[in-house]
Short mmCIF file of C-alpha atoms in Angstrom, two decimals:
data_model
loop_
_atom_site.label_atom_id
_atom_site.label_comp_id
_atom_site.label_asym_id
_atom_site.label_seq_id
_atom_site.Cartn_x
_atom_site.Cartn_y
_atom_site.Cartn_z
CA UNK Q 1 -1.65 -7.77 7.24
CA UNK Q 2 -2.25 -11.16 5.25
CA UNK Q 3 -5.62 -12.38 5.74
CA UNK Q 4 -6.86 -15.40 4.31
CA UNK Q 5 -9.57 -15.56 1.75
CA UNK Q 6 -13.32 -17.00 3.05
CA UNK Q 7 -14.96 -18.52 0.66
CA UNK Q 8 -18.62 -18.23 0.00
CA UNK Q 9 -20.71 -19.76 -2.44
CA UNK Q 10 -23.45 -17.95 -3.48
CA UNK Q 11 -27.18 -19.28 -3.48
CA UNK Q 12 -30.44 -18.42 -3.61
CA UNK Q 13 -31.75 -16.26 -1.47
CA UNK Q 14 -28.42 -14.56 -2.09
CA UNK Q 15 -28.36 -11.96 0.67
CA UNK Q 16 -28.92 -14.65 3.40
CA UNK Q 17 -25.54 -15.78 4.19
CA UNK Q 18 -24.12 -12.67 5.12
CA UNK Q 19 -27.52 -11.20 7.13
CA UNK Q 20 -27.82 -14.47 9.26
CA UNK Q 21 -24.20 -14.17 9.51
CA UNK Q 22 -23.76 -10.45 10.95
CA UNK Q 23 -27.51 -11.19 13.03
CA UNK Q 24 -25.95 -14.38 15.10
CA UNK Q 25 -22.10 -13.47 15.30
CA UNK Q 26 -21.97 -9.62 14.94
CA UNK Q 27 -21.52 -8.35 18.04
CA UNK Q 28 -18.92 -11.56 19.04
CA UNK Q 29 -15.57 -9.86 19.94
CA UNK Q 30 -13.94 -12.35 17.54
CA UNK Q 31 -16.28 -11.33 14.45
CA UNK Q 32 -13.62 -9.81 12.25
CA UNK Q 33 -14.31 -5.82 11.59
CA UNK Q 34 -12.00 -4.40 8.90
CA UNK Q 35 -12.57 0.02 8.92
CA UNK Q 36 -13.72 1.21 5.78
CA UNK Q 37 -12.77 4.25 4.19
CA UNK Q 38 -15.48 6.45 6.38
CA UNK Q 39 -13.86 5.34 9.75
CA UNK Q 40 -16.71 2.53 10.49
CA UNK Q 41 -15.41 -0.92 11.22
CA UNK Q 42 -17.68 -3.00 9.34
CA UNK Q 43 -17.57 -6.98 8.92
CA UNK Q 44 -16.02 -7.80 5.97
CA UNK Q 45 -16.64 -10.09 2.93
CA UNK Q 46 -15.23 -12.25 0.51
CA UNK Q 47 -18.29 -12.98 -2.55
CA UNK Q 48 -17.57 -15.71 -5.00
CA UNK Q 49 -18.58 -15.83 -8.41
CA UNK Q 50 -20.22 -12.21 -7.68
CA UNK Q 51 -20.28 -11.73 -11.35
CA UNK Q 52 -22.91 -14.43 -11.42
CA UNK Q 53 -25.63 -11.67 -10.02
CA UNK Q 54 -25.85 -8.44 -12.02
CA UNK Q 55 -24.45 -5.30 -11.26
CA UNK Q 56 -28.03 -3.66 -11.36
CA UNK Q 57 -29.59 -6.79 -8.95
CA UNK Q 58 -26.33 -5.70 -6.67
CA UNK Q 59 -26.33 -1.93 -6.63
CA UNK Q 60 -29.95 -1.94 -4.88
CA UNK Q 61 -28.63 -3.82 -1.99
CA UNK Q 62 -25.12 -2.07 -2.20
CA UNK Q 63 -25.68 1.41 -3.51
CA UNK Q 64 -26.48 3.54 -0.55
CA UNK Q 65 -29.86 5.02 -2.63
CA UNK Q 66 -30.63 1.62 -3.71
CA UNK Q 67 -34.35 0.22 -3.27
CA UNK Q 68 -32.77 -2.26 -0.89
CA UNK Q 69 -29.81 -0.91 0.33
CA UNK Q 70 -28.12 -2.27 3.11
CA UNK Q 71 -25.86 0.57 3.78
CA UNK Q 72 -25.92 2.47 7.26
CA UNK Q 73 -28.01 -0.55 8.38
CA UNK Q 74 -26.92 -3.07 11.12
CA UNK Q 75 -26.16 -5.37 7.91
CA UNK Q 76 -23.59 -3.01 6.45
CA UNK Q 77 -20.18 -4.30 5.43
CA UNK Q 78 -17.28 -4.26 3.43
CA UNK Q 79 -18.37 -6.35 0.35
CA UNK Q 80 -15.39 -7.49 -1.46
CA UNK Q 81 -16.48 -9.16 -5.01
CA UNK Q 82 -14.50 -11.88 -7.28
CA UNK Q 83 -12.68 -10.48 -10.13
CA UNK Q 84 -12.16 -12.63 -13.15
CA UNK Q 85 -12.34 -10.61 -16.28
CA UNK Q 86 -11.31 -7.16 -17.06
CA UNK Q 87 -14.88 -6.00 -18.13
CA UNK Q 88 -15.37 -7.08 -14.59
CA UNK Q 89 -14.15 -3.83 -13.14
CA UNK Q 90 -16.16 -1.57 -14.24
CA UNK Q 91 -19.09 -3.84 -13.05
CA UNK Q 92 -17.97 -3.90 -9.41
CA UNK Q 93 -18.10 -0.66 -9.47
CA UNK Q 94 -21.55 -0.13 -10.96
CA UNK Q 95 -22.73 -2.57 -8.59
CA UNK Q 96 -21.61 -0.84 -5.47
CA UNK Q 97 -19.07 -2.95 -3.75
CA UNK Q 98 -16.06 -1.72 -1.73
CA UNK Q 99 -13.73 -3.75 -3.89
CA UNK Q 100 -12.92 -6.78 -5.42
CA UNK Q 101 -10.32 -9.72 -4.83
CA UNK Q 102 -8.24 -12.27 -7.54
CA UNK Q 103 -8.97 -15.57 -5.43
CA UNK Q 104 -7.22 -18.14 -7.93
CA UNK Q 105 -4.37 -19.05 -7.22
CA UNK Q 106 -3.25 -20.30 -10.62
CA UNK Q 107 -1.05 -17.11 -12.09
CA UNK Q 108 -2.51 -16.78 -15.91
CA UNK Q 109 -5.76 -18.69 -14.94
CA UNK Q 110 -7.65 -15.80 -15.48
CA UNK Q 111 -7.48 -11.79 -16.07
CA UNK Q 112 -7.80 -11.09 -11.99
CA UNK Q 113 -5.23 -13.71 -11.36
CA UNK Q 114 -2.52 -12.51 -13.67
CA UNK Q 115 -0.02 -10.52 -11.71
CA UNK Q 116 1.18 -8.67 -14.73
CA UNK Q 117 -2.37 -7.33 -14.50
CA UNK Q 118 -2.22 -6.37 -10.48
CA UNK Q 119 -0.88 -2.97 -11.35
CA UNK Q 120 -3.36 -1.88 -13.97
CA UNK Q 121 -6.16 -3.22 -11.50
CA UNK Q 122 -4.69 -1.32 -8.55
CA UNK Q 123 -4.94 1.56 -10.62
CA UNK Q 124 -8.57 1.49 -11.24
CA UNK Q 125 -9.54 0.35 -8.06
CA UNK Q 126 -7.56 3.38 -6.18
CA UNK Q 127 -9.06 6.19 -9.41
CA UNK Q 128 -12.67 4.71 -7.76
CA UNK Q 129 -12.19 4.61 -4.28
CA UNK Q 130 -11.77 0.56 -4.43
CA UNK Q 131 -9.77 -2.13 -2.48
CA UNK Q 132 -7.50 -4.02 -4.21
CA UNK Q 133 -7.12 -7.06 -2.64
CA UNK Q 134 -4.47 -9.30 -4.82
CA UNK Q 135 -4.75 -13.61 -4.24
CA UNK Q 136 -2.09 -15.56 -3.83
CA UNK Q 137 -1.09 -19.05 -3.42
CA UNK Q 138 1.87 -21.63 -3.18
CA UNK Q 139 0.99 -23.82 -5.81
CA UNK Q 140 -1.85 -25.32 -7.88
CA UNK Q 141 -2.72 -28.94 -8.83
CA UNK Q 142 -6.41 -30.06 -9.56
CA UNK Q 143 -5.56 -32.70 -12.21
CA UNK Q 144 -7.00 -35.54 -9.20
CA UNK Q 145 -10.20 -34.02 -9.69
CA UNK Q 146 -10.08 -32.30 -13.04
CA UNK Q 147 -7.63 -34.35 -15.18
CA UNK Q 148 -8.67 -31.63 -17.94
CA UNK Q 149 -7.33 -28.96 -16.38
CA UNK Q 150 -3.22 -30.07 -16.34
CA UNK Q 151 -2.56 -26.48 -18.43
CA UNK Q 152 -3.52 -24.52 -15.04
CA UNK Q 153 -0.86 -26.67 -12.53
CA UNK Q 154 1.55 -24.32 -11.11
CA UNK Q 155 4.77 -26.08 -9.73
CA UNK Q 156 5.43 -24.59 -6.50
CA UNK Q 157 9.08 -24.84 -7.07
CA UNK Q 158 10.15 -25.36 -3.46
CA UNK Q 159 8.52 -21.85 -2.47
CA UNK Q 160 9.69 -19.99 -5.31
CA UNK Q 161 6.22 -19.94 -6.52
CA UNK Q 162 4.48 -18.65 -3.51
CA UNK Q 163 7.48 -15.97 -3.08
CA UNK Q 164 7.06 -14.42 -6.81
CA UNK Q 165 3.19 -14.14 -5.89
CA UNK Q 166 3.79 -12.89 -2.64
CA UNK Q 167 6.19 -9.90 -4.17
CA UNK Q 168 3.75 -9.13 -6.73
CA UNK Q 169 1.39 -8.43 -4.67
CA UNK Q 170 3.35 -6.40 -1.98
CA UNK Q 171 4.31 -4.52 -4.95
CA UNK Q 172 1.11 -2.75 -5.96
CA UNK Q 173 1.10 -2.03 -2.31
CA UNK Q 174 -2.12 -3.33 -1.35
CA UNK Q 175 -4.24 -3.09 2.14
CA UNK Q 176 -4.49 -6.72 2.04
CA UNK Q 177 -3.10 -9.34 0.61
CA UNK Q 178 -5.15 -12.76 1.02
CA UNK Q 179 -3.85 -16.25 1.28
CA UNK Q 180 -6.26 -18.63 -1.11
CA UNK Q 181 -5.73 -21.71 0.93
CA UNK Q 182 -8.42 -23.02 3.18
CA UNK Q 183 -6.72 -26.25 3.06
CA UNK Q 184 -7.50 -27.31 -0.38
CA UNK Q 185 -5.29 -30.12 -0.64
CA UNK Q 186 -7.08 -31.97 -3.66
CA UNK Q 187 -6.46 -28.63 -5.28
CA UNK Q 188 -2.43 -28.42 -4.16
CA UNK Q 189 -2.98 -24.57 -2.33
CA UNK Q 190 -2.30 -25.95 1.25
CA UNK Q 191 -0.03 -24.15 3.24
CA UNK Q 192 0.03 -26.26 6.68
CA UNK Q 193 2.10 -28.75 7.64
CA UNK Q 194 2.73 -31.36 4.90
CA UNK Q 195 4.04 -35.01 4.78
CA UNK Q 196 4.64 -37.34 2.36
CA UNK Q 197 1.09 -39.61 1.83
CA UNK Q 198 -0.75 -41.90 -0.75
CA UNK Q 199 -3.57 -43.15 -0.38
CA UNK Q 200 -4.99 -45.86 -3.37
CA UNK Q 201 -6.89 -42.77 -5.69
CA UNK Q 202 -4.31 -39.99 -4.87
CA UNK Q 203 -1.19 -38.71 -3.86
CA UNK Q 204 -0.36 -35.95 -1.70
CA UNK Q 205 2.74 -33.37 -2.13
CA UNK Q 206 4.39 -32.76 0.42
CA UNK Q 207 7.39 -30.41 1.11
CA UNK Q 208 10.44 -32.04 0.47
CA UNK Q 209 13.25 -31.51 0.80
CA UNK Q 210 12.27 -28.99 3.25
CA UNK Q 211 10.29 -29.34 6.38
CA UNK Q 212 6.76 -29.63 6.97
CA UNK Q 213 6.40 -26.43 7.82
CA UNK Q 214 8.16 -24.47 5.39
CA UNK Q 215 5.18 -22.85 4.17
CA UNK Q 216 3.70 -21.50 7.66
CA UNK Q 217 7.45 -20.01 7.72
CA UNK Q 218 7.07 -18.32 4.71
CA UNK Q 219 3.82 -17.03 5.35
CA UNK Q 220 5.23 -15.38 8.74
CA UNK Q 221 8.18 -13.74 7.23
CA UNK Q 222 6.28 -12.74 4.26
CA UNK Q 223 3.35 -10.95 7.03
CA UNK Q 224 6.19 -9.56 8.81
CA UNK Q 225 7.85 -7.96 5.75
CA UNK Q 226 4.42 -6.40 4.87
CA UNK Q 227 3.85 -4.97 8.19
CA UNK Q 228 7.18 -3.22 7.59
CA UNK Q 229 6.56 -2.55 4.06
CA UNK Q 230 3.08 -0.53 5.20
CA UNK Q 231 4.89 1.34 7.46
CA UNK Q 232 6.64 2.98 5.02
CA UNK Q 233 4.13 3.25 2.19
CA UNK Q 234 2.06 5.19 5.28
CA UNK Q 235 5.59 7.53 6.45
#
């Protein structure tokens, strides 16, 4: 399947999110479960800027004989943490999470978001009994709200852009793929319907010369093809 990415921002108390979370919408029959390796379907979660919190200050609340652990507890998961740089690997690891996600949807931006890396990262992740869970996107523009930052724009080249990601991600054959989106249109990574608007600070891209939903379309056929593509990786 294609999921797409939650985002959560990390802050102090840092386990509270997630425990208030599970404690007032676990047992809803809409809260998603993904099954971990052990059979259990767990809630599962997307950390940003994980790397921001130690490996050791995360292994006691993720390593099942940590002084905190939260494993086989009613606040057990499937802890997916942000990878950036390489070196950031071998942390995830050390710190006890079930695996670790690319979010960015800028190609090159950084180590995790490089496709040319995806492979190498897969490799690790499956040698340690880790999910892989490649980003994508179908675009990226921030220069409205960081004119620095016009080296990181990725043209989305009338959905070539979102394809190439797409592929390279199918290709390391992942469990899932997530869609960094969560309609971040003063970042360009939008995927809903589009049409042409300006307002007086900012203008919007839209789609043309295709319609307004060409990326919703692309996002179907892409899930579709994946479906079919597990099915085989699985024969």
């Amino acid at each position: 399947m294609i999921t797409g990415s939650p985002q959560m921002t990390w802050c102090p108390p840092f386990w509270t999110l997630p425990i208030s979370t599970a404690s007032r919408y676990g047992s809803h029959g809409a809260f998603y479960r993904y099954k971990n390796s052990m059979g259990k379907s767990l809630p599962l979660f997307y950390i940003y800027d994980s790397y921001l919190t130690s490996p050791e200050a995360w292994a006691h609340l993720l390593t099942p004989n940590g002084p905190h652990s939260i494993r086989n507890t009613p606040y057990d998961g499937v802890f997916i943490a942000l990878l950036v740089e390489e070196g950031h690997t071998h942390d995830i690891l050390a710190a006890g999470f079930d695996g670790m996600y690319t979010y960015f949807a800028s190609n090159g931006f950084s180590f995790g978001s490089s496709h040319q890396n995806w492979k190498a990262v897969k490799n690790f992740c499956d040698a340690n009994n880790l999910m892989f869970i490649p980003s994508v996107g179908p675009g990226y523009i921030d220069t409205s709200i960081r004119p620095w930052n016009n080296h990181n724009t990725r043209n989305r080249v009338n959905g070539k852009y979102y394809e190439t990601a797409l592929q390279a991600a199918l290709t390391v054959r992942p469990e899932i793929v997530s869609i960094t989106s969560f309609n971040e249109w003063h970042e360009g990574t939008q995927i809903e319907k589009a049409i042409p608007k300006k307002t007086p600070t900012r203008l919007y891209f839209d789609y043309l010369p295709h319609q307004p939903s060409l990326y919703l379309e692309l996002t179907r056929r892409w899930a579709e093809h994946f479906i079919k593509e597990k099915e085989q990786w699985l024969m």
